Amino acid sequence: MSLYLTLKWLHILSSVMLVGTGFGSAYYMFFANRSGSVAAQAVVARLVVRADWWFTTPTIVLQPATGLAMAHLAGLPLGTPWLMLSLGLFVLAGACWLPVVWLQLRLAAMAQAAARDGTPLPERFARYARYWEWLGYPAFVAMLAIFYLMVAKPALFS
């Protein structure tokens, strides 16, 4: 297998892991937070944090590394419109993800403390959960748009 095809395989695999982990984590956290079960919220929040560290973080490094390497091997200038837009959307998704990580750590800590102590979640938990959710929407839409751009490679701005 050529270097390009190896990079492409890694790029596709890591994109599936990135978006799949993000969507799956969002799904479970969204519904756990609406369950009314502090124990469920504590377990899910802890596992969502773990999934981000184990799966999302490595793919955030692999995605641009493999994508830029493939662009270089294919002779695509970084100024190629669909590539520039993809990179911009990736930065936007990352700008949403960084505060999400902070929020997830806080949500997990609050839920675990409440579950351990047998107390209700603090009011701040619901506010942080809303911020977490609101940041997820633009990040997810950005990733869907990147998938479109990677597959279609449309001639933009021409």
CSV table of C-alpha atoms in Angstrom, one decimal:
chain,number,residue,atom,x,y,z
A,1,MET,CA,0.0,0.0,0.0
A,2,SER,CA,1.3,3.4,-0.9
A,3,LEU,CA,2.1,6.1,1.7
A,4,TYR,CA,-0.9,8.2,0.3
A,5,LEU,CA,-3.3,5.3,0.8
A,6,THR,CA,-2.0,4.6,4.3
A,7,LEU,CA,-2.5,8.2,5.2
A,8,LYS,CA,-6.0,8.2,3.7
A,9,TRP,CA,-6.9,5.1,5.7
A,10,LEU,CA,-5.7,6.7,8.9
A,11,HIS,CA,-7.5,10.0,8.0
A,12,ILE,CA,-10.8,8.2,7.4
A,13,LEU,CA,-10.5,6.0,10.4
A,14,SER,CA,-9.6,8.9,12.7
A,15,SER,CA,-12.4,11.0,11.3
A,16,VAL,CA,-14.9,8.2,12.1
A,17,MET,CA,-13.5,7.9,15.6
A,18,LEU,CA,-13.6,11.6,16.1
A,19,VAL,CA,-17.1,12.2,15.0
A,20,GLY,CA,-18.4,8.9,16.2
A,21,THR,CA,-17.0,9.4,19.7
A,22,GLY,CA,-18.3,12.9,19.8
A,23,PHE,CA,-21.8,12.0,18.7
A,24,GLY,CA,-22.0,8.9,20.9
A,25,SER,CA,-20.7,10.9,23.9
A,26,ALA,CA,-23.2,13.7,23.2
A,27,TYR,CA,-26.0,11.2,22.9
A,28,TYR,CA,-25.4,9.5,26.2
A,29,MET,CA,-24.6,12.7,28.1
A,30,PHE,CA,-27.6,14.4,26.7
A,31,PHE,CA,-30.0,11.7,27.9
A,32,ALA,CA,-28.2,10.9,31.1
A,33,ASN,CA,-28.5,14.6,32.1
A,34,ARG,CA,-32.3,14.4,31.5
A,35,SER,CA,-32.7,11.1,33.3
A,36,GLY,CA,-32.9,12.6,36.8
A,37,SER,CA,-30.5,9.9,38.0
A,38,VAL,CA,-27.4,11.4,39.6
A,39,ALA,CA,-25.7,8.0,39.6
A,40,ALA,CA,-26.2,7.7,35.8
A,41,GLN,CA,-25.0,11.2,35.3
A,42,ALA,CA,-21.9,10.5,37.3
A,43,VAL,CA,-21.0,7.3,35.4
A,44,VAL,CA,-21.8,8.8,32.0
A,45,ALA,CA,-19.9,12.0,32.6
A,46,ARG,CA,-16.8,10.1,33.8
A,47,LEU,CA,-16.9,7.9,30.7
A,48,VAL,CA,-17.4,10.8,28.4
A,49,VAL,CA,-14.3,12.5,29.8
A,50,ARG,CA,-12.4,9.2,29.4
A,51,ALA,CA,-13.6,8.8,25.8
A,52,ASP,CA,-12.4,12.3,25.0
A,53,TRP,CA,-8.9,11.6,26.3
A,54,TRP,CA,-8.6,8.1,24.8
A,55,PHE,CA,-10.2,8.7,21.4
A,56,THR,CA,-10.9,12.3,20.6
A,57,THR,CA,-7.6,13.8,21.6
A,58,PRO,CA,-5.4,11.5,19.4
A,59,THR,CA,-7.7,12.0,16.4
A,60,ILE,CA,-7.5,15.8,16.8
A,61,VAL,CA,-3.8,15.3,16.2
A,62,LEU,CA,-4.1,12.7,13.4
A,63,GLN,CA,-6.7,14.6,11.4
A,64,PRO,CA,-4.7,17.6,10.4
A,65,ALA,CA,-1.4,15.7,10.3
A,66,THR,CA,-2.8,13.1,7.8
A,67,GLY,CA,-4.9,15.6,5.9
A,68,LEU,CA,-2.0,18.0,5.4
A,69,ALA,CA,0.4,15.2,4.4
A,70,MET,CA,-2.1,13.9,1.8
A,71,ALA,CA,-2.6,17.4,0.5
A,72,HIS,CA,1.2,17.8,0.1
A,73,LEU,CA,1.5,14.4,-1.6
A,74,ALA,CA,-1.4,15.2,-3.9
A,75,GLY,CA,0.2,18.6,-4.8
A,76,LEU,CA,-2.8,20.5,-3.4
A,77,PRO,CA,-1.9,24.1,-2.3
A,78,LEU,CA,-3.1,25.0,1.1
A,79,GLY,CA,-4.9,27.9,-0.6
A,80,THR,CA,-7.3,25.4,-2.3
A,81,PRO,CA,-10.7,26.8,-1.3
A,82,TRP,CA,-12.3,23.6,0.0
A,83,LEU,CA,-9.2,22.7,1.9
A,84,MET,CA,-9.0,26.2,3.5
A,85,LEU,CA,-12.7,26.0,4.4
A,86,SER,CA,-12.2,22.5,5.9
A,87,LEU,CA,-9.2,23.7,8.0
A,88,GLY,CA,-11.2,26.7,9.2
A,89,LEU,CA,-14.2,24.6,10.2
A,90,PHE,CA,-11.8,22.2,12.0
A,91,VAL,CA,-10.4,25.2,14.0
A,92,LEU,CA,-14.0,26.2,14.7
A,93,ALA,CA,-14.9,22.7,16.0
A,94,GLY,CA,-11.7,22.8,18.1
A,95,ALA,CA,-12.6,26.2,19.5
A,96,CYS,CA,-15.9,24.7,20.6
A,97,TRP,CA,-14.3,21.5,21.9
A,98,LEU,CA,-11.7,23.1,24.2
A,99,PRO,CA,-14.3,24.7,26.5
A,100,VAL,CA,-16.4,21.5,26.3
A,101,VAL,CA,-13.5,19.6,27.8
A,102,TRP,CA,-13.3,22.0,30.7
A,103,LEU,CA,-17.1,21.7,31.1
A,104,GLN,CA,-17.0,17.9,31.0
A,105,LEU,CA,-14.4,17.8,33.7
A,106,ARG,CA,-16.5,20.1,35.9
A,107,LEU,CA,-19.7,18.2,35.1
A,108,ALA,CA,-18.1,14.8,36.0
A,109,ALA,CA,-16.7,16.2,39.2
A,110,MET,CA,-20.0,17.7,40.3
A,111,ALA,CA,-22.0,14.5,39.4
A,112,GLN,CA,-19.5,12.2,41.1
A,113,ALA,CA,-19.5,14.3,44.3
A,114,ALA,CA,-23.3,14.4,44.4
A,115,ALA,CA,-23.6,10.7,43.8
A,116,ARG,CA,-21.0,9.9,46.4
A,117,ASP,CA,-22.6,12.3,49.0
A,118,GLY,CA,-26.2,11.4,48.1
A,119,THR,CA,-27.0,15.1,47.5
A,120,PRO,CA,-28.7,16.7,44.5
A,121,LEU,CA,-26.6,18.2,41.8
A,122,PRO,CA,-25.7,21.9,42.3
A,123,GLU,CA,-27.7,24.4,40.2
A,124,ARG,CA,-24.4,25.2,38.3
A,125,PHE,CA,-24.6,21.7,36.8
A,126,ALA,CA,-27.6,22.4,34.7
A,127,ARG,CA,-26.1,25.7,33.4
A,128,TYR,CA,-22.8,23.9,32.5
A,129,ALA,CA,-24.7,21.1,30.8
A,130,ARG,CA,-26.5,23.7,28.7
A,131,TYR,CA,-23.2,25.4,27.7
A,132,TRP,CA,-21.8,22.0,26.9
A,133,GLU,CA,-24.8,21.2,24.7
A,134,TRP,CA,-24.8,24.5,22.9
A,135,LEU,CA,-21.1,24.2,22.1
A,136,GLY,CA,-21.6,20.8,20.7
A,137,TYR,CA,-24.1,21.9,18.0
A,138,PRO,CA,-21.7,24.1,15.9
A,139,ALA,CA,-18.9,21.7,16.4
A,140,PHE,CA,-21.0,18.8,15.1
A,141,VAL,CA,-22.3,20.8,12.1
A,142,ALA,CA,-18.7,21.9,11.3
A,143,MET,CA,-17.6,18.3,11.2
A,144,LEU,CA,-20.5,17.3,8.9
A,145,ALA,CA,-19.6,20.1,6.6
A,146,ILE,CA,-15.9,19.0,6.6
A,147,PHE,CA,-17.1,15.5,5.6
A,148,TYR,CA,-19.0,17.0,2.7
A,149,LEU,CA,-16.0,19.1,1.7
A,150,MET,CA,-13.6,16.1,1.9
A,151,VAL,CA,-15.8,13.9,-0.3
A,152,ALA,CA,-17.2,16.5,-2.8
A,153,LYS,CA,-14.1,18.7,-3.0
A,154,PRO,CA,-16.3,21.4,-4.5
A,155,ALA,CA,-14.9,24.3,-6.6
A,156,LEU,CA,-15.7,27.1,-4.2
A,157,PHE,CA,-15.3,30.9,-4.7
A,158,SER,CA,-14.7,30.5,-8.4
